[in-house]
Tab-separated table of C-alpha atoms and ligand atoms in Angstrom:
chain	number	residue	atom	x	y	z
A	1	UNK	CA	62.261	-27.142	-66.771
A	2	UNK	CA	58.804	-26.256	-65.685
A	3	UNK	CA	57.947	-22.218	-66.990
A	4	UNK	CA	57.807	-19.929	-64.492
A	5	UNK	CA	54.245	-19.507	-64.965
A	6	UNK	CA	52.176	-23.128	-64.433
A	7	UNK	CA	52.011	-24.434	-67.804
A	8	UNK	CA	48.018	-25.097	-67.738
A	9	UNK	CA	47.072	-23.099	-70.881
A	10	UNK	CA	47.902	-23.576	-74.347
A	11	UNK	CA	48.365	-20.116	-74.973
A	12	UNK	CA	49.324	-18.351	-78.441
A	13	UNK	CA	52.225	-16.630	-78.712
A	14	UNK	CA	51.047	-13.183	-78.839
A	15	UNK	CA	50.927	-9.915	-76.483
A	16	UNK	CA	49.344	-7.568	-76.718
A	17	UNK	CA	49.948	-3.601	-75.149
A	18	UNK	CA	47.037	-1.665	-75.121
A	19	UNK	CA	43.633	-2.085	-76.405
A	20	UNK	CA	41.164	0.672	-77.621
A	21	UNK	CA	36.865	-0.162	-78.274
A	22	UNK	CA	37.533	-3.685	-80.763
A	23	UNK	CA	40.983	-3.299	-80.949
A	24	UNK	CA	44.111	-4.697	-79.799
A	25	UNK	CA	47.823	-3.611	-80.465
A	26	UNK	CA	50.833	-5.423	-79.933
A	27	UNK	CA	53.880	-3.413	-78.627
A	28	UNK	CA	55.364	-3.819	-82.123
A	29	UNK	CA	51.856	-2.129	-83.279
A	30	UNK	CA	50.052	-4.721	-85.183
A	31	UNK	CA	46.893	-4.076	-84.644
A	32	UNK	CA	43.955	-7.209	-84.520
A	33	UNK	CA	39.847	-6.784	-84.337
A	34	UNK	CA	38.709	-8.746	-81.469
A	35	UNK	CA	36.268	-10.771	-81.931
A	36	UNK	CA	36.922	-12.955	-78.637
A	37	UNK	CA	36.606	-10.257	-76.519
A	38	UNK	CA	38.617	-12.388	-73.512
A	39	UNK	CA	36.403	-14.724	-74.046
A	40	UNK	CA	32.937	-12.556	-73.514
A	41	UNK	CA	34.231	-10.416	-70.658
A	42	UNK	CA	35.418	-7.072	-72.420
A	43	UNK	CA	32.078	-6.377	-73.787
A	44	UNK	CA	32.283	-2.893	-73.710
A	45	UNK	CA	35.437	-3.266	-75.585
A	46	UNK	CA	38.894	-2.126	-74.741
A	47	UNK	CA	39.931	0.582	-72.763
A	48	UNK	CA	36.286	2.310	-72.809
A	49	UNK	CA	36.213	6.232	-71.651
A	50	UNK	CA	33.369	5.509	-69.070
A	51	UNK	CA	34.915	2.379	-67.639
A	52	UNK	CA	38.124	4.334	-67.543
A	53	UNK	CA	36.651	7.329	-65.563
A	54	UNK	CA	35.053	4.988	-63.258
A	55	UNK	CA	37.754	3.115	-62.097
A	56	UNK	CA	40.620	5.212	-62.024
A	57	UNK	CA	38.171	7.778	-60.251
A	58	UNK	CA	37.376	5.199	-57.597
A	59	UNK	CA	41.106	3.860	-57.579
A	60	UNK	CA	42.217	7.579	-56.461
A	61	UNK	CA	39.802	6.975	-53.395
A	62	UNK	CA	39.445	3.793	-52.278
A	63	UNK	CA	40.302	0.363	-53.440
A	64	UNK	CA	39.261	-2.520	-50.757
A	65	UNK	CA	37.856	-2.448	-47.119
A	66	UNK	CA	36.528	-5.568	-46.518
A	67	UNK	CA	32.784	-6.692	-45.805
A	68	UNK	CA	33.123	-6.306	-42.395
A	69	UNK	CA	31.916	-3.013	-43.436
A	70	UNK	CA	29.007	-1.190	-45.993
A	71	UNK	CA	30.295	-0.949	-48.999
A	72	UNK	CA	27.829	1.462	-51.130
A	73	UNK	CA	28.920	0.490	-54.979
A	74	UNK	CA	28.021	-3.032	-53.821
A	75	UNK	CA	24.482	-2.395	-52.459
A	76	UNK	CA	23.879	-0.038	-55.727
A	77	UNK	CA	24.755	-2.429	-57.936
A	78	UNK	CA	22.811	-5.546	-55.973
A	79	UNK	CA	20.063	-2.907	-55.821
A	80	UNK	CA	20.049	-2.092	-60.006
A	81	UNK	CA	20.632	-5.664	-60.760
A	82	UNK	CA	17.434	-6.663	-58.457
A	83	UNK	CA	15.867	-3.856	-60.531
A	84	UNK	CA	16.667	-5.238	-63.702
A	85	UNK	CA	15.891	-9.014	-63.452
A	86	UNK	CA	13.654	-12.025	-61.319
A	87	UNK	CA	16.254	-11.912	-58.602
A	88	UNK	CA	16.101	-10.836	-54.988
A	89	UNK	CA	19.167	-10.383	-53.674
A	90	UNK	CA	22.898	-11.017	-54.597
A	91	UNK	CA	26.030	-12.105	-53.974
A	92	UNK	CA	29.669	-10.762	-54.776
A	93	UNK	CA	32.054	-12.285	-55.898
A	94	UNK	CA	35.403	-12.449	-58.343
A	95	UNK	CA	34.861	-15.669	-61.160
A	96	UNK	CA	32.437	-17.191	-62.784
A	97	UNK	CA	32.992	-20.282	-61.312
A	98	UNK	CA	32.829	-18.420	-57.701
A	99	UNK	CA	29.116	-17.411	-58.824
A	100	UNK	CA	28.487	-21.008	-59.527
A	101	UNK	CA	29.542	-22.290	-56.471
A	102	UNK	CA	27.662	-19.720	-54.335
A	103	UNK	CA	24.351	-20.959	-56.339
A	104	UNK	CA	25.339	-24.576	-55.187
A	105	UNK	CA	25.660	-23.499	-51.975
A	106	UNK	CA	22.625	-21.596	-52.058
A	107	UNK	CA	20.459	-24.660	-53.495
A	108	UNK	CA	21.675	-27.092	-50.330
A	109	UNK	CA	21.329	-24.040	-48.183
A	110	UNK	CA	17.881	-23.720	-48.976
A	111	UNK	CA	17.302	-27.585	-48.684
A	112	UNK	CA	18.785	-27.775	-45.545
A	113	UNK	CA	16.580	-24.464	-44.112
A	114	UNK	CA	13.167	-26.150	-45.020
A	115	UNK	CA	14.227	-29.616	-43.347
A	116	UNK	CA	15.271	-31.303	-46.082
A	117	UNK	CA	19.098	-31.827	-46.277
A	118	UNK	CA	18.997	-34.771	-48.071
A	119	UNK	CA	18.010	-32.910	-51.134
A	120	UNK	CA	21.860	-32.124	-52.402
A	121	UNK	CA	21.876	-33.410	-55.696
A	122	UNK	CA	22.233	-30.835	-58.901
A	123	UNK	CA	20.738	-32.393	-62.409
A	124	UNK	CA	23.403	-30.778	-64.895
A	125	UNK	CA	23.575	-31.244	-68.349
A	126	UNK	CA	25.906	-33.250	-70.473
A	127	UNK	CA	28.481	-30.503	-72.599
A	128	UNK	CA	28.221	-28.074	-70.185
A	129	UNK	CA	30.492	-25.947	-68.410
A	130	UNK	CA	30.894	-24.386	-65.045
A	131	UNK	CA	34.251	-23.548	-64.311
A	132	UNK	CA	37.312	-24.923	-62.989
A	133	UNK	CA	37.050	-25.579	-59.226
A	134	UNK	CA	36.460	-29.048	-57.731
A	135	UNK	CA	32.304	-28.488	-57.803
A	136	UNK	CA	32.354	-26.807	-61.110
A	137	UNK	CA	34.170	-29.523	-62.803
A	138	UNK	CA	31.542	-32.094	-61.187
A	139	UNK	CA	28.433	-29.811	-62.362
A	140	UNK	CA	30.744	-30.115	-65.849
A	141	UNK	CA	30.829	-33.288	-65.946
A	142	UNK	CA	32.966	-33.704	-68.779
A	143	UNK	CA	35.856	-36.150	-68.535
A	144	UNK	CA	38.559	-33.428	-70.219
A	145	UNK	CA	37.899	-31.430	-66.965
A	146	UNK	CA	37.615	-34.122	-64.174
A	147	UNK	CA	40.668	-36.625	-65.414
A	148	UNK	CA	43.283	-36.274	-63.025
A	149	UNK	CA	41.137	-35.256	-60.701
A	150	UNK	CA	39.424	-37.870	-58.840
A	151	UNK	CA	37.573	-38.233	-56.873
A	152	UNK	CA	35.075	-36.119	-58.611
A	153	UNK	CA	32.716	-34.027	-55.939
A	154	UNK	CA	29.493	-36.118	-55.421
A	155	UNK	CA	26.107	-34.465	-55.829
A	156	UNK	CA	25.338	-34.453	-59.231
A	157	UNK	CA	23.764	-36.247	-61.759
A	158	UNK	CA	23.763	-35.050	-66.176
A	159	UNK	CA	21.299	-35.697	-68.455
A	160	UNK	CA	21.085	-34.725	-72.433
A	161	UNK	CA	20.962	-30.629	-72.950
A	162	UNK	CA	17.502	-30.304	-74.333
A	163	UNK	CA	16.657	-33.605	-72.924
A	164	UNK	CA	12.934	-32.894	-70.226
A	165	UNK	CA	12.125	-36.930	-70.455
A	166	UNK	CA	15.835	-37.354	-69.375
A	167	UNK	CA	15.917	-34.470	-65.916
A	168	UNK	CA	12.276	-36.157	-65.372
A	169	UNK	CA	13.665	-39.526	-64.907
A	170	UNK	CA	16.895	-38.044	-63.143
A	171	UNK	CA	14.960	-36.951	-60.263
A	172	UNK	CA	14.968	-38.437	-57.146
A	173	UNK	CA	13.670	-37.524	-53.293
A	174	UNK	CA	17.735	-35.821	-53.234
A	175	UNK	CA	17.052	-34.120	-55.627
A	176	UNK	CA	17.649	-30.027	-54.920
A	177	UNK	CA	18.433	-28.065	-58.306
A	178	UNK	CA	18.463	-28.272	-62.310
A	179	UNK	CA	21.454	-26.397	-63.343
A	180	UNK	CA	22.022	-25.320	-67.147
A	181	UNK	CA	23.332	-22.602	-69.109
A	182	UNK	CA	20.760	-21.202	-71.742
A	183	UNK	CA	23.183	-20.675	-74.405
A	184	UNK	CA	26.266	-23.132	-73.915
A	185	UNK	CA	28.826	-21.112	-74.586
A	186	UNK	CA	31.888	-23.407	-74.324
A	187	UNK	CA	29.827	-26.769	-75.287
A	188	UNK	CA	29.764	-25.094	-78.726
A	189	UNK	CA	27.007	-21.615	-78.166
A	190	UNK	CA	24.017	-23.856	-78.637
A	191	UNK	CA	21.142	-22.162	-77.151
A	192	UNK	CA	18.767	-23.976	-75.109
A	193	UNK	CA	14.969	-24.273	-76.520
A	194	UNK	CA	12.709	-21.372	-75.589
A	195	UNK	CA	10.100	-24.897	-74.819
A	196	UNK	CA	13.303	-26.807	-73.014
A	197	UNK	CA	13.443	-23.899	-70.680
A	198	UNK	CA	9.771	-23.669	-70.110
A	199	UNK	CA	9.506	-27.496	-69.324
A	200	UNK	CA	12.840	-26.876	-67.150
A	201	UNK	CA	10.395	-24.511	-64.946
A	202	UNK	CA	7.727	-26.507	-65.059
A	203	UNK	CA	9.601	-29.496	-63.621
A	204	UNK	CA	11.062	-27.611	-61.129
A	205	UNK	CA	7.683	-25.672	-59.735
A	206	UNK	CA	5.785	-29.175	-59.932
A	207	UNK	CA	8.996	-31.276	-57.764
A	208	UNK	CA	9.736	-28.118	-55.557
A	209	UNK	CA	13.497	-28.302	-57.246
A	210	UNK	CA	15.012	-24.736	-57.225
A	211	UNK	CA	16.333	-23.545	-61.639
A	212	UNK	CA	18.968	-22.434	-61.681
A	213	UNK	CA	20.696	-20.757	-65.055
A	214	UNK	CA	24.068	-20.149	-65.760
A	215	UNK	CA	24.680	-16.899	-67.605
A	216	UNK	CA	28.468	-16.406	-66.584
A	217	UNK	CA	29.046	-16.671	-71.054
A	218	UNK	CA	25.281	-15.894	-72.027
A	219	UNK	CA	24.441	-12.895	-69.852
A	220	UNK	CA	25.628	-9.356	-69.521
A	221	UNK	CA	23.571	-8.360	-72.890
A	222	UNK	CA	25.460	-10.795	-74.856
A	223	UNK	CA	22.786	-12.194	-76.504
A	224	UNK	CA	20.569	-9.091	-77.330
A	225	UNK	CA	19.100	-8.993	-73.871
A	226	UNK	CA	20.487	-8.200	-70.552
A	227	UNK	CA	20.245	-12.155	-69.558
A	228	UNK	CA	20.061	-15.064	-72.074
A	229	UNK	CA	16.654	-16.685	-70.093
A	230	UNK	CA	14.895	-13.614	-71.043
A	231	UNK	CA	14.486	-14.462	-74.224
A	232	UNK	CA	12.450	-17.144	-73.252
A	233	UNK	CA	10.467	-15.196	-70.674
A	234	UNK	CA	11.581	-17.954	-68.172
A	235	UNK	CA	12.606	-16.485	-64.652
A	236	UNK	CA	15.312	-18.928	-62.586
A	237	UNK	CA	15.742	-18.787	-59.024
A	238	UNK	CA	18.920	-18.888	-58.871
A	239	UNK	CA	21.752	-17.000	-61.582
A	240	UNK	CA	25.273	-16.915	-62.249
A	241	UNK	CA	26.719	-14.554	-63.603
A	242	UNK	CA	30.889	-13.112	-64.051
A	243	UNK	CA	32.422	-12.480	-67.366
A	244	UNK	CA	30.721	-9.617	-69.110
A	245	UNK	CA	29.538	-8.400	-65.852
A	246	UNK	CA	33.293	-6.272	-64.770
A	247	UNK	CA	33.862	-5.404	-68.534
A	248	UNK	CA	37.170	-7.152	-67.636
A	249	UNK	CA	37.526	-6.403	-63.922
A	250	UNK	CA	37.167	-10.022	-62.113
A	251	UNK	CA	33.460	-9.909	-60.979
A	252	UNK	CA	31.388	-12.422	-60.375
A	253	UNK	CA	27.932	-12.313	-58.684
A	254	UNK	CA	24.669	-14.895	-58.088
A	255	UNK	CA	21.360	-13.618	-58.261
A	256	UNK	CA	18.787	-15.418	-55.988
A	257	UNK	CA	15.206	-14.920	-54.887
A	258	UNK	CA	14.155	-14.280	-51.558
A	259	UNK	CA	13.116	-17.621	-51.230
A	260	UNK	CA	16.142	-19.297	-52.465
A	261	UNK	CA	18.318	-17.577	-50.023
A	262	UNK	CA	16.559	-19.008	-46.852
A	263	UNK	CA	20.021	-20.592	-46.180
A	264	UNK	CA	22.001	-17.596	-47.238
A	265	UNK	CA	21.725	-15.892	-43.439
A	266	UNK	CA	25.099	-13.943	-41.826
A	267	UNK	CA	27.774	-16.145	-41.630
A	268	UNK	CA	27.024	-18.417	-44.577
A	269	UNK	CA	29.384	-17.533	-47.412
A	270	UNK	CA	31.918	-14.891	-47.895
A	271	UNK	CA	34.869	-13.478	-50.035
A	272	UNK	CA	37.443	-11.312	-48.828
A	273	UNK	CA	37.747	-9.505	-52.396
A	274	UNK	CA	34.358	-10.311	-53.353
A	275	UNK	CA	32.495	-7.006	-54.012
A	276	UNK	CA	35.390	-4.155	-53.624
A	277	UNK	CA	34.685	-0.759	-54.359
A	278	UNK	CA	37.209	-0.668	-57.493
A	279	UNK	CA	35.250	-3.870	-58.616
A	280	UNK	CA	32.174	-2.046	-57.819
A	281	UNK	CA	32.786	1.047	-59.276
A	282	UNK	CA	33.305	-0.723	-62.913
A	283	UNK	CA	30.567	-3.020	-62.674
A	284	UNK	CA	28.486	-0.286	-61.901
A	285	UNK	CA	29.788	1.721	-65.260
A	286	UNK	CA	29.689	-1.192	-67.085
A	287	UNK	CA	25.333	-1.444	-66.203
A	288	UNK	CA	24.962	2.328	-66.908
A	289	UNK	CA	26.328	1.965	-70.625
A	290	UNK	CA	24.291	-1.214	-70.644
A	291	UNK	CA	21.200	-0.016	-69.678
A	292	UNK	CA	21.145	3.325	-71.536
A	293	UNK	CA	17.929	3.145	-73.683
A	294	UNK	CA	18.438	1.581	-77.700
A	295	UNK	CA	21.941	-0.908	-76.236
A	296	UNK	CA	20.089	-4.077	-76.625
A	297	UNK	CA	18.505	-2.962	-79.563
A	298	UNK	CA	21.625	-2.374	-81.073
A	299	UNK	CA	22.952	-5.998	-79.400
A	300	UNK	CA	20.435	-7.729	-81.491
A	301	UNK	CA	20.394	-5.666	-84.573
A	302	UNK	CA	24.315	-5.658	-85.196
A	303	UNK	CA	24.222	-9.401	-83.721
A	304	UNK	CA	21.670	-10.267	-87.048
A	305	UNK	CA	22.964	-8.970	-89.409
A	306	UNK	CA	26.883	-10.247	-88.444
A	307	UNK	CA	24.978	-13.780	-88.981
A	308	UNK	CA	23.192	-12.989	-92.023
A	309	UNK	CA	26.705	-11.638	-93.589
A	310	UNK	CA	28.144	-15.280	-92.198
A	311	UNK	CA	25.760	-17.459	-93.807
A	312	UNK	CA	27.017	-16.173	-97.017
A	313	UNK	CA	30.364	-17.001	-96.412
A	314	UNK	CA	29.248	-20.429	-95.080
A	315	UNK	CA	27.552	-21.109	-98.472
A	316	UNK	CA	30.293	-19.921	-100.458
A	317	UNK	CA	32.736	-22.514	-98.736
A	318	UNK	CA	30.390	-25.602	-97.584
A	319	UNK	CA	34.234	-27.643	-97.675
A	320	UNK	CA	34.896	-25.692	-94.667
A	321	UNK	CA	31.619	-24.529	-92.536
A	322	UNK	CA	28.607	-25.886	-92.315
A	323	UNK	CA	26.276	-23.092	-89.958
A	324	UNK	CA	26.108	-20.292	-87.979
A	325	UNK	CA	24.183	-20.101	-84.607
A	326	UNK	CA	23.611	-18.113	-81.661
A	327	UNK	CA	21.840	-14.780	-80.815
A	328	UNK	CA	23.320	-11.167	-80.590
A	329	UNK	CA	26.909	-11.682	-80.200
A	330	UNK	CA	27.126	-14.996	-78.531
A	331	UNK	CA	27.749	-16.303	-82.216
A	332	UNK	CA	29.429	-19.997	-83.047
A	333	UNK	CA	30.485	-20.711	-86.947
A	334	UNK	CA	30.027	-24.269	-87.081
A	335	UNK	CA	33.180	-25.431	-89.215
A	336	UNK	CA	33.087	-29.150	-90.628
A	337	UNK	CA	35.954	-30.146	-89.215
A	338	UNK	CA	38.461	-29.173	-86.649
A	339	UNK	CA	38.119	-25.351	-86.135
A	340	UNK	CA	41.984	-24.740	-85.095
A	341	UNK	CA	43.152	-24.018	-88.405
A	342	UNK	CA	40.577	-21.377	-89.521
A	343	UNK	CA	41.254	-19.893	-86.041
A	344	UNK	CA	44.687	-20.090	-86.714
A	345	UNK	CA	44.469	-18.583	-90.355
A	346	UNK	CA	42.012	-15.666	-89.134
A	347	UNK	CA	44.443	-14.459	-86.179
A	348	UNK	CA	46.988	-14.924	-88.722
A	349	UNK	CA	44.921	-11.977	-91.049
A	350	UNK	CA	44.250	-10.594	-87.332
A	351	UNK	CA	41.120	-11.098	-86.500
A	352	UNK	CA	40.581	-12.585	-83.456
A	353	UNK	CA	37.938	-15.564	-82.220
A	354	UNK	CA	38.236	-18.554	-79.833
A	355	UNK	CA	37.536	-22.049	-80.630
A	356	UNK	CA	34.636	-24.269	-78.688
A	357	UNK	CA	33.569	-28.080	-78.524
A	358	UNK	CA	31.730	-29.359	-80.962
A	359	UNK	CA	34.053	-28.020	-83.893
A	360	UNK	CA	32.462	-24.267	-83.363
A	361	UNK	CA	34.602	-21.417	-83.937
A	362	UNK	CA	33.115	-18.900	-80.985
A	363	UNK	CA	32.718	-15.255	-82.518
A	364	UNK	CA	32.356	-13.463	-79.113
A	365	UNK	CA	33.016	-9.150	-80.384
A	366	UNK	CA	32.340	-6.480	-78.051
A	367	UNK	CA	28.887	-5.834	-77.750
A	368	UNK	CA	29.868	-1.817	-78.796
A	369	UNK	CA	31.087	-2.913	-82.828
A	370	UNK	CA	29.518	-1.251	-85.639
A	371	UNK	CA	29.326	-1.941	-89.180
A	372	UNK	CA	32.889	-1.218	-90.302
A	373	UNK	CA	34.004	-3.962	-87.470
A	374	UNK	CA	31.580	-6.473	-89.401
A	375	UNK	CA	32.719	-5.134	-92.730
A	376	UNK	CA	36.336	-5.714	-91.589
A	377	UNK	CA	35.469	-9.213	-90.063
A	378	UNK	CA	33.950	-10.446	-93.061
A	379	UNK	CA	36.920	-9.871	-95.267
A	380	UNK	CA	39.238	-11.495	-92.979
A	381	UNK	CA	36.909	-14.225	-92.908
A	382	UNK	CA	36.250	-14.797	-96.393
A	383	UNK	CA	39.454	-14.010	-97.209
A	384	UNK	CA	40.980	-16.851	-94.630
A	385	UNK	CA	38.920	-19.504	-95.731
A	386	UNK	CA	39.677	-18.896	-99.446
A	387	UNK	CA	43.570	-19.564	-97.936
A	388	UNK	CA	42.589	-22.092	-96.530
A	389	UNK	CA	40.390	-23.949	-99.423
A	390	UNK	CA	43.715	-23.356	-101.588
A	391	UNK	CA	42.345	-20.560	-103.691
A	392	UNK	CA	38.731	-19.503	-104.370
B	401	PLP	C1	33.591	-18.982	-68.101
B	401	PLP	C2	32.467	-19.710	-67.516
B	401	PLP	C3	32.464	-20.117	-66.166
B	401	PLP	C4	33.677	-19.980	-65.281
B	401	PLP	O1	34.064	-18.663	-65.095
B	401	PLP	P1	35.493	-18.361	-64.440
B	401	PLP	O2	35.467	-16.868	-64.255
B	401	PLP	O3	36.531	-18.829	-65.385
B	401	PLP	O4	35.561	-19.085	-63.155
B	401	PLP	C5	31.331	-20.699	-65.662
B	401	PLP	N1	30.242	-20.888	-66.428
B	401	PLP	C6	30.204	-20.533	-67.723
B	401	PLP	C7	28.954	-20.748	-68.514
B	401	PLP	C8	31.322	-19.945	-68.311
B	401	PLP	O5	31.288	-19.608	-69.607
């Protein structure tokens, strides 16, 4: 008999109560770092004062109206975010793959408002992901998310990650967008090129195409900076971006310049819980903690020295890992084999991680761990694989 609950994830069998800063605790009171973090969303950690205030302050007031109406947390927060990157103007909404979705729109939007709608297609690239809904799984690509699904959405076309000879000779006159994430989070956290990102730009400014980044795993600070591309000091025109962005309220929201928006007008997209005022009010908290002076700093300092401390470990058991990569705390242990039993074995010491393609073991903390979390991490770490090597 079918559960109750669709069976579409393989899910451990684990609970957990209550959560406080990198912790979790089950309701028998085992407690277990996190290092997944729900997958990059909680990256302020668990149950953090100032997220706590914020939305149980705003939940004694008001929780939804609808945007028939103003809604002030949403035009402070558009208004910060605008502040604080290349965008424009922005959309609300409640997923990652939402945010996605609205760029897509925006990209034929745009096409469509300077007379040419035949320029639809989206150049993705190959090991990418953006989300689960019928477009997102297209922009995907991969066959894990599209079998069973057919027909898959038309409108776009994947080349190699990394790959400029391959989007060159992707383009045609339908052209409309290149869309890639800068760090694939899911594909395995392998950050794009700081010159694969400038080329991605120059493509796009010299065939009129509209960049667009995906930061729904990569941004929010995760990697050291408030968004991924900044590293590179390569601006998009179009961003996604959900996950670490509600602190683990669903938000979602896509960034866009004015330009890219020129089919964005009234009556052009909506969301009925897109952009709430309890949504609102803790994606507004979570940007104050973020952009207090010395966070980033702290992002990339804690973020290098967690990989230095992994390369050890990688060295002392080559059987079993072969790398670390990744920036800040977007981090992926590259394991030489199947990463499900190290995952297994380290949830087992309780620590927690999640597992990506490419045999990566995703270590995805919240961005607010200090050195006693990495101290603790290490040992579990260590300590698994020498389990798991039989010894050592
Ligand atoms: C998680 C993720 C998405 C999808 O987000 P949902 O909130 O699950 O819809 C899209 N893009 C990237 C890069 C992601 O990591």
């Amino acid at each position: 008999m079918i559960s109750a609950v669709m069976p579409t994830y393989a899910r451990a069998d684990l609970a957990f109560e209550r959560g406080e800063g990198a912790y979790l605790f089950t309701a028998g009171g085992d407690r277990y770092l996190d290092f997944c973090a729900g997958i990059a969303v909680d990256c302020l950690g668990h149950a953090h004062p100032h997220l706590v205030d914020a939305l149980t302050t705003q939940a004694g007031k008001l929780w939804h109206t609808s945007n028939i109406f103003r809604i002030p947390g949403q035009e402070r927060l558009a208004e910060r975010l605008v502040a604080n990157t290349f965008a424009d103007t922005v959309f609300f909404c409640n997923s990652g793959a939402e945010a996605v979705e609205c760029g897509l729109k925006a990209a034929r939007g745009y096409f469509d408002a300077v007379g040419a709608p035949e320029r639809y297609r989206v150049i993705c690239a190959e090991n990418g992901f953006h989300g689960r809904t019928l477009a997102t799984i297209a922009a995907g690509g991969q066959k894990k998310l599209l079998n069973g699904f057919a027909p898959a959405m038309d409108g776009f076309d994947h080349v190699g990650f990394g790959n400029l000879n391959e989007t060159r000779a992707a383009i045609t006159d339908q052209t409309a967008a290149l869309l890639i994430e800068p760090v694939q989070g899911e594909g395995g956290i392998l950050p794009a090129q700081e010159d694969y990102l400038h080329g991605l730009r120059e493509i796009a400014d010299e065939y009129g195409l509209l960049l667009f980044f995906d930061e729904v795993q990569c941004g929010m600070g995760r990697t050291g900076k408030l968004f991924a591309h900044e590293w590179a000091g390569v601006t998009p025109d179009i961003m996604a971006v959900a996950k670490g962005i509600g602190g683990g309220f669903p938000v979602g929201a896509c960034l866009t310049t004015e330009a890219a928006a020129k089919g964005m007008g009234v009556g052009a997209h909506g969301s009925t819980y897109g952009g709430n005022p309890l949504a609102m009010a803790v994606a507004n908290a979570v940007l104050d903690v973020m952009l207090e002076p010395g966070f980033m700093e702290r992002v990339q300092k804690t973020g290098a020295e967690l990989v230095t401390r992994l390369e050890t470990i990688v060295e002392k058991y080559p059987k079993l890992l072969k790398g670390v990569r990744g920036r800040g705390l977007m981090i992926g242990l590259m394991c030489q084999d199947d990463p499900k039993p190290l995952v297994l074995k380290l949830r087992e010491n309780r620590l927690l991680s999640v597992g990506a393609a490419n045999n990566v073991i995703r270590l995805l903390p919240p961005l607010i761990i200090e050195e006693q979390h990495i101290d603790e991490a290490m040992t579990i770490i260590d300590s698994s694989c020498a389990q798991l090597s039989g010894g050592a």
